[in-house]
Amino acid sequence: MFVPMHLQIPSPVDALTDPLFDQKKIQVFVKRDDLIHPIISGNKWRKLKYLLQKASQNNQKTILTYGGAYSNHLLATAEACRLLGFNAVGIVRGEEQENHTLNYCRAAGMQLIFVTRSEYKDKESCLKHYVPKPDEHIVVLPEGGATPEGFAGCKEILAECAQKFDHIFCAAGTGTTAAGLYAYIKENDLKSTLNVVPVLKEGAFIRKEIERYLPTDEKVQVHTQYHGGGYGKTNSELVQFIVRFYQKHRILLDQVYTAKMMYGLYQLVEQDYFTPNSSILAIHTGGLYGLLSIGDKLSAIDPHFTQILRSLEPK
Ligand SMILES: *Cc1c(COP(=O)(O)O)cnc(C)c1O
């Protein structure tokens, strides 16, 4: 597709070194989808790619989508629309407010419409309210970019990896990324187990979400105990983990998704979940811009974070 922006695709795979991994005789790698683009990062580009391509081919000019006040999907959509020349409309859950994510969306030219939590639940009526007549020039994307096109884009993550892994790890919100990863594993007869870390409470539902796309079996393991208090919730242990992980590996993790996945992975390593000689690939699905909202907490633990987080702000 014609993309007037630099995207680092294929994204690199980095090996993590840690005495713990040596002790347990395992190897851990990270697929750095966080490096795809500073704002349209991780799985959000994977999920938008075919949708925006289709919209462009159909000459559709406006992309309308939904998200919470800290939504990486809104942020990525706003920036992609700015760079690709689409109009963008974001329907945002909750009261009008300012934060790094929403400010960026506004600056990128996205029109934000705030609706109450109860209004937000009924996406159809939100839409009718703001777009009274069906308009073929408007593309409506569901929350989180959860679509068959998004699923297709996420299949491409593992297609970029030449090496084979015993375990793949990903964080899950809607499960679209997990479904794409698992579809690639199945279609290519890989022996990898897919380990899914839901970031919401009571995350067992994520298997049903994956099964909207394809059947699952014991090769999909859902680890429901690492949600850290629920969606968007953090605790001091998780914040500490983000700082220590960065100090050790020079890789940032976001508090909503990837830190929960990586924390879970470390817990499982310590519990001898993996047999010796296992190789593990964790998908870094990006979302780092959201770290700005906990900048104070990170800098309180390690003052270097003031500078480190500055690098997330676009030049
Ligand atoms: C949106 C998001 C996810 C969740 O992806 P799903 O496909 O909805 O499960 C994971 N990680 C990051 C960083 C995200 O922004």
Short mmCIF file of C-alpha atoms and ligand atoms in Angstrom, two decimals:
data_model
loop_
_atom_site.label_atom_id
_atom_site.label_comp_id
_atom_site.label_asym_id
_atom_site.label_seq_id
_atom_site.Cartn_x
_atom_site.Cartn_y
_atom_site.Cartn_z
CA MET A 1 0.00 0.00 0.00
CA PHE A 2 1.06 3.55 -0.60
CA VAL A 3 2.20 4.82 2.80
CA PRO A 4 3.65 8.33 3.02
CA MET A 5 5.28 7.62 6.36
CA HIS A 6 8.13 5.57 7.59
CA LEU A 7 7.09 2.28 9.12
CA GLN A 8 9.64 -0.14 10.48
CA ILE A 9 8.22 -3.31 8.95
CA PRO A 10 9.28 -6.04 9.37
CA SER A 11 9.88 -5.10 12.98
CA PRO A 12 13.02 -6.58 14.58
CA VAL A 13 13.21 -9.47 17.03
CA ASP A 14 15.48 -8.84 20.06
CA ALA A 15 16.88 -11.47 22.40
CA LEU A 16 16.52 -10.71 26.11
CA THR A 17 19.39 -11.63 28.39
CA ASP A 18 18.66 -12.31 32.03
CA PRO A 19 20.44 -14.58 34.52
CA LEU A 20 17.00 -15.96 35.40
CA PHE A 21 16.51 -17.22 31.86
CA ASP A 22 19.96 -18.88 31.90
CA GLN A 23 19.18 -20.49 35.22
CA LYS A 24 15.91 -21.89 33.84
CA LYS A 25 17.59 -22.81 30.53
CA ILE A 26 15.12 -20.93 28.39
CA GLN A 27 15.44 -18.28 25.70
CA VAL A 28 13.21 -15.23 25.51
CA PHE A 29 12.81 -12.93 22.53
CA VAL A 30 10.71 -9.85 21.88
CA LYS A 31 9.07 -8.97 18.57
CA ARG A 32 9.46 -5.21 18.58
CA ASP A 33 6.22 -4.03 17.00
CA ASP A 34 6.54 -1.03 19.32
CA LEU A 35 9.17 0.21 16.87
CA ILE A 36 6.85 0.20 13.83
CA HIS A 37 5.98 3.87 14.34
CA PRO A 38 6.14 6.16 17.39
CA ILE A 39 2.38 6.78 17.42
CA ILE A 40 0.79 4.22 15.08
CA SER A 41 2.55 1.52 16.99
CA GLY A 42 2.32 -2.16 17.56
CA ASN A 43 -0.80 -4.06 16.74
CA LYS A 44 -2.75 -0.87 16.02
CA TRP A 45 -0.98 -0.46 12.69
CA ARG A 46 -1.44 -4.17 11.98
CA LYS A 47 -5.17 -3.74 12.59
CA LEU A 48 -5.60 -0.53 10.60
CA LYS A 49 -3.58 -1.43 7.54
CA TYR A 50 -6.14 -3.31 5.42
CA LEU A 51 -9.04 -1.16 6.59
CA LEU A 52 -7.37 2.05 5.50
CA GLN A 53 -6.22 0.45 2.29
CA LYS A 54 -9.81 -0.54 1.50
CA ALA A 55 -11.14 2.89 2.45
CA SER A 56 -8.62 4.51 0.16
CA GLN A 57 -9.52 2.23 -2.74
CA ASN A 58 -13.23 2.92 -2.20
CA ASN A 59 -12.54 6.64 -2.10
CA GLN A 60 -14.00 6.93 1.38
CA LYS A 61 -12.86 10.11 3.07
CA THR A 62 -13.84 9.83 6.73
CA ILE A 63 -12.95 7.27 9.36
CA LEU A 64 -15.17 7.19 12.43
CA THR A 65 -14.26 5.07 15.40
CA TYR A 66 -14.72 4.57 19.14
CA GLY A 67 -12.52 4.40 22.19
CA GLY A 68 -11.91 5.22 25.82
CA ALA A 69 -10.04 8.34 26.94
CA TYR A 70 -6.70 6.49 26.88
CA SER A 71 -7.36 4.45 23.76
CA ASN A 72 -4.28 3.54 21.73
CA HIS A 73 -6.65 2.74 18.90
CA LEU A 74 -8.02 6.30 18.79
CA LEU A 75 -4.47 7.66 18.90
CA ALA A 76 -3.21 5.42 16.10
CA THR A 77 -6.29 6.10 13.99
CA ALA A 78 -5.93 9.86 14.44
CA GLU A 79 -2.30 9.84 13.39
CA ALA A 80 -2.76 7.42 10.49
CA CYS A 81 -5.67 9.51 9.21
CA ARG A 82 -3.59 12.67 9.44
CA LEU A 83 -0.73 11.12 7.49
CA LEU A 84 -2.93 9.39 4.92
CA GLY A 85 -5.30 12.32 4.41
CA PHE A 86 -8.52 10.98 5.90
CA ASN A 87 -10.91 12.93 8.11
CA ALA A 88 -11.11 11.31 11.51
CA VAL A 89 -13.93 11.26 14.05
CA GLY A 90 -13.53 9.68 17.47
CA ILE A 91 -16.48 8.88 19.72
CA VAL A 92 -15.01 8.90 23.21
CA ARG A 93 -16.43 7.21 26.28
CA GLY A 94 -17.01 9.51 29.25
CA GLU A 95 -16.78 13.17 30.05
CA GLU A 96 -14.86 15.65 27.98
CA GLN A 97 -11.32 15.78 29.29
CA GLU A 98 -7.70 16.40 28.45
CA ASN A 99 -4.87 13.94 28.59
CA HIS A 100 -1.83 13.18 26.43
CA THR A 101 -3.68 10.74 24.21
CA LEU A 102 -6.74 12.92 23.57
CA ASN A 103 -4.63 16.04 23.12
CA TYR A 104 -2.59 14.26 20.49
CA CYS A 105 -5.78 13.11 18.74
CA ARG A 106 -7.09 16.68 18.69
CA ALA A 107 -3.79 18.07 17.43
CA ALA A 108 -3.80 15.46 14.67
CA GLY A 109 -7.16 16.83 13.58
CA MET A 110 -9.47 14.15 14.90
CA GLN A 111 -12.91 15.45 15.81
CA LEU A 112 -13.72 14.13 19.28
CA ILE A 113 -17.28 13.54 20.43
CA PHE A 114 -17.69 12.71 24.11
CA VAL A 115 -20.64 10.53 25.09
CA THR A 116 -21.72 9.22 28.48
CA ARG A 117 -20.78 5.70 29.46
CA SER A 118 -24.35 4.51 28.99
CA GLU A 119 -24.65 6.16 25.57
CA TYR A 120 -21.33 4.61 24.59
CA LYS A 121 -22.64 1.11 25.24
CA ASP A 122 -25.04 1.45 22.33
CA LYS A 123 -22.67 1.99 19.41
CA GLU A 124 -25.44 1.90 16.83
CA SER A 125 -27.40 4.69 18.45
CA CYS A 126 -24.22 6.77 19.01
CA LEU A 127 -23.61 6.47 15.33
CA LYS A 128 -27.18 7.37 14.32
CA HIS A 129 -27.04 10.35 16.57
CA TYR A 130 -23.95 11.78 14.95
CA VAL A 131 -24.38 10.41 11.45
CA PRO A 132 -28.16 10.52 10.96
CA LYS A 133 -28.20 9.14 7.42
CA PRO A 134 -26.04 6.26 6.20
CA ASP A 135 -23.13 7.83 4.37
CA GLU A 136 -21.08 5.69 2.04
CA HIS A 137 -18.10 7.97 2.42
CA ILE A 138 -17.78 7.21 6.11
CA VAL A 139 -16.01 4.09 7.30
CA VAL A 140 -17.08 3.01 10.77
CA LEU A 141 -14.46 1.07 12.70
CA PRO A 142 -15.35 -0.78 15.88
CA GLU A 143 -13.62 -0.09 19.17
CA GLY A 144 -10.07 -1.45 19.29
CA GLY A 145 -10.02 -2.00 15.53
CA ALA A 146 -11.49 -5.46 16.03
CA THR A 147 -12.41 -6.47 12.47
CA PRO A 148 -11.67 -9.27 10.00
CA GLU A 149 -9.26 -6.87 8.26
CA GLY A 150 -7.53 -6.30 11.60
CA PHE A 151 -7.34 -10.03 12.13
CA ALA A 152 -5.75 -10.43 8.69
CA GLY A 153 -3.19 -7.75 9.49
CA CYS A 154 -2.25 -9.47 12.75
CA LYS A 155 -1.52 -12.73 10.93
CA GLU A 156 1.45 -10.95 9.40
CA ILE A 157 3.27 -10.51 12.72
CA LEU A 158 4.53 -14.08 12.87
CA ALA A 159 5.00 -14.29 9.11
CA GLU A 160 7.93 -11.92 9.64
CA CYS A 161 9.73 -14.34 11.99
CA ALA A 162 12.04 -16.89 10.40
CA GLN A 163 12.81 -18.56 13.71
CA LYS A 164 10.34 -21.00 15.31
CA PHE A 165 9.31 -20.67 18.95
CA ASP A 166 7.79 -23.08 21.47
CA HIS A 167 5.72 -20.30 23.03
CA ILE A 168 4.26 -17.06 21.77
CA PHE A 169 3.00 -14.46 24.27
CA CYS A 170 0.64 -11.57 23.70
CA ALA A 171 -1.51 -9.22 25.75
CA ALA A 172 -5.22 -9.18 24.87
CA GLY A 173 -8.00 -6.62 24.99
CA THR A 174 -10.40 -7.66 22.23
CA GLY A 175 -8.45 -10.82 21.30
CA THR A 176 -8.11 -9.82 17.64
CA THR A 177 -4.32 -9.89 17.80
CA ALA A 178 -4.33 -13.23 19.59
CA ALA A 179 -6.67 -14.63 16.92
CA GLY A 180 -4.36 -13.45 14.14
CA LEU A 181 -1.33 -14.99 15.82
CA TYR A 182 -3.12 -18.28 16.37
CA ALA A 183 -4.43 -18.38 12.81
CA TYR A 184 -0.87 -18.05 11.55
CA ILE A 185 0.29 -20.84 13.88
CA LYS A 186 -2.48 -23.17 12.62
CA GLU A 187 -2.21 -22.32 8.96
CA ASN A 188 1.52 -22.98 9.04
CA ASP A 189 1.42 -26.10 11.23
CA LEU A 190 3.70 -24.56 13.81
CA LYS A 191 4.09 -26.33 17.14
CA SER A 192 3.99 -23.07 19.11
CA THR A 193 1.62 -22.65 22.03
CA LEU A 194 -0.09 -19.26 22.11
CA ASN A 195 -0.12 -17.75 25.60
CA VAL A 196 -2.67 -14.99 25.98
CA VAL A 197 -2.61 -12.51 28.87
CA PRO A 198 -5.97 -10.69 29.10
CA VAL A 199 -5.65 -7.22 30.61
CA LEU A 200 -9.24 -7.20 31.85
CA LYS A 201 -10.59 -8.95 34.91
CA GLU A 202 -12.18 -12.33 34.40
CA GLY A 203 -10.29 -12.67 31.15
CA ALA A 204 -11.39 -16.22 30.36
CA PHE A 205 -13.94 -14.68 27.97
CA ILE A 206 -11.08 -13.95 25.60
CA ARG A 207 -11.15 -17.55 24.30
CA LYS A 208 -14.69 -16.94 22.99
CA GLU A 209 -13.48 -13.78 21.29
CA ILE A 210 -10.65 -15.66 19.59
CA GLU A 211 -13.16 -18.33 18.58
CA ARG A 212 -15.12 -15.75 16.60
CA TYR A 213 -12.28 -16.14 14.13
CA LEU A 214 -11.15 -19.76 14.54
CA PRO A 215 -11.54 -22.72 16.89
CA THR A 216 -9.03 -23.03 19.75
CA ASP A 217 -7.64 -26.01 21.63
CA GLU A 218 -5.04 -26.61 24.35
CA LYS A 219 -2.46 -24.86 22.19
CA VAL A 220 -4.11 -21.63 23.29
CA GLN A 221 -3.41 -20.97 26.98
CA VAL A 222 -5.20 -18.05 28.62
CA HIS A 223 -3.45 -16.69 31.73
CA THR A 224 -6.17 -14.76 33.53
CA GLN A 225 -4.32 -13.79 36.71
CA TYR A 226 -2.18 -10.90 35.43
CA HIS A 227 -4.78 -8.17 34.83
CA GLY A 228 -3.31 -6.14 37.72
CA GLY A 229 -6.70 -5.00 39.02
CA GLY A 230 -8.54 -4.61 35.73
CA TYR A 231 -8.47 -2.68 32.48
CA GLY A 232 -6.37 0.47 32.71
CA LYS A 233 -5.60 -0.21 36.38
CA THR A 234 -2.03 -0.22 37.60
CA ASN A 235 -0.45 -0.98 40.92
CA SER A 236 2.94 -0.12 42.36
CA GLU A 237 4.30 -3.59 41.61
CA LEU A 238 3.54 -3.15 37.92
CA VAL A 239 5.05 0.34 37.84
CA GLN A 240 8.18 -1.01 39.57
CA PHE A 241 8.30 -3.80 37.02
CA ILE A 242 8.23 -1.33 34.12
CA VAL A 243 11.17 0.56 35.61
CA ARG A 244 13.23 -2.55 36.37
CA PHE A 245 12.52 -4.07 32.98
CA TYR A 246 13.71 -0.90 31.29
CA GLN A 247 16.83 -0.72 33.45
CA LYS A 248 17.69 -4.30 32.54
CA HIS A 249 16.73 -4.44 28.87
CA ARG A 250 16.40 -0.85 27.67
CA ILE A 251 12.90 -1.65 26.40
CA LEU A 252 9.86 0.32 27.56
CA LEU A 253 6.58 -1.45 28.32
CA ASP A 254 3.20 0.23 28.60
CA GLN A 255 1.20 -0.16 31.79
CA VAL A 256 -2.11 -1.13 30.16
CA TYR A 257 -1.01 -4.10 28.05
CA THR A 258 2.60 -5.09 27.49
CA ALA A 259 3.80 -4.73 31.10
CA LYS A 260 1.03 -7.06 32.25
CA MET A 261 2.01 -9.61 29.60
CA MET A 262 5.72 -9.41 30.44
CA TYR A 263 5.06 -9.49 34.18
CA GLY A 264 3.00 -12.64 33.65
CA LEU A 265 5.74 -14.17 31.54
CA TYR A 266 8.32 -13.51 34.28
CA GLN A 267 6.02 -14.99 36.91
CA LEU A 268 5.56 -18.12 34.84
CA VAL A 269 9.31 -18.43 34.30
CA GLU A 270 9.86 -18.26 38.05
CA GLN A 271 7.18 -20.90 38.59
CA ASP A 272 8.99 -23.28 36.17
CA TYR A 273 6.07 -23.20 33.79
CA PHE A 274 8.38 -23.69 30.80
CA THR A 275 10.36 -26.86 30.23
CA PRO A 276 14.14 -26.39 29.83
CA ASN A 277 15.26 -25.49 26.31
CA SER A 278 12.00 -23.70 25.55
CA SER A 279 12.12 -20.68 23.30
CA ILE A 280 9.60 -17.92 23.91
CA LEU A 281 8.62 -14.98 21.74
CA ALA A 282 6.76 -12.10 23.42
CA ILE A 283 4.96 -9.75 21.06
CA HIS A 284 5.53 -6.13 22.04
CA THR A 285 2.26 -4.67 20.82
CA GLY A 286 3.35 -1.06 21.43
CA GLY A 287 1.15 1.48 23.17
CA LEU A 288 4.06 3.39 24.71
CA TYR A 289 2.53 6.84 24.29
CA GLY A 290 0.17 5.91 27.12
CA LEU A 291 3.15 5.81 29.49
CA LEU A 292 3.06 9.60 29.58
CA SER A 293 0.02 9.40 31.83
CA ILE A 294 2.07 7.67 34.56
CA GLY A 295 5.23 9.69 33.94
CA ASP A 296 5.27 11.04 37.51
CA LYS A 297 5.12 7.58 39.05
CA LEU A 298 7.95 6.31 36.85
CA SER A 299 10.16 9.35 37.48
CA ALA A 300 9.59 9.03 41.23
CA ILE A 301 11.24 5.60 41.10
CA ASP A 302 13.96 6.47 38.59
CA PRO A 303 14.53 10.15 37.73
CA HIS A 304 15.97 9.14 34.35
CA PHE A 305 12.41 8.51 33.23
CA THR A 306 11.77 12.22 32.88
CA GLN A 307 14.24 12.22 30.01
CA ILE A 308 13.32 8.77 28.69
CA LEU A 309 9.64 9.68 28.39
CA ARG A 310 10.49 12.88 26.60
CA SER A 311 11.63 10.70 23.70
CA LEU A 312 8.01 9.53 23.32
CA GLU A 313 6.85 13.06 22.51
CA PRO A 314 6.91 13.66 18.77
CA LYS A 315 9.53 16.13 17.61
C1 LIG B 1 -4.92 -2.45 21.78
C2 LIG B 1 -3.72 -3.09 22.36
C3 LIG B 1 -3.67 -4.47 22.66
C4 LIG B 1 -4.88 -5.36 22.55
O1 LIG B 1 -5.05 -5.92 21.29
P1 LIG B 1 -6.35 -6.77 20.95
O2 LIG B 1 -6.15 -7.17 19.56
O3 LIG B 1 -7.52 -5.85 21.12
O4 LIG B 1 -6.43 -7.90 21.90
C5 LIG B 1 -2.48 -5.00 23.11
N1 LIG B 1 -1.39 -4.22 23.30
C6 LIG B 1 -1.41 -2.88 23.06
C7 LIG B 1 -0.20 -2.10 23.34
C8 LIG B 1 -2.57 -2.29 22.57
O5 LIG B 1 -2.58 -0.97 22.35
#
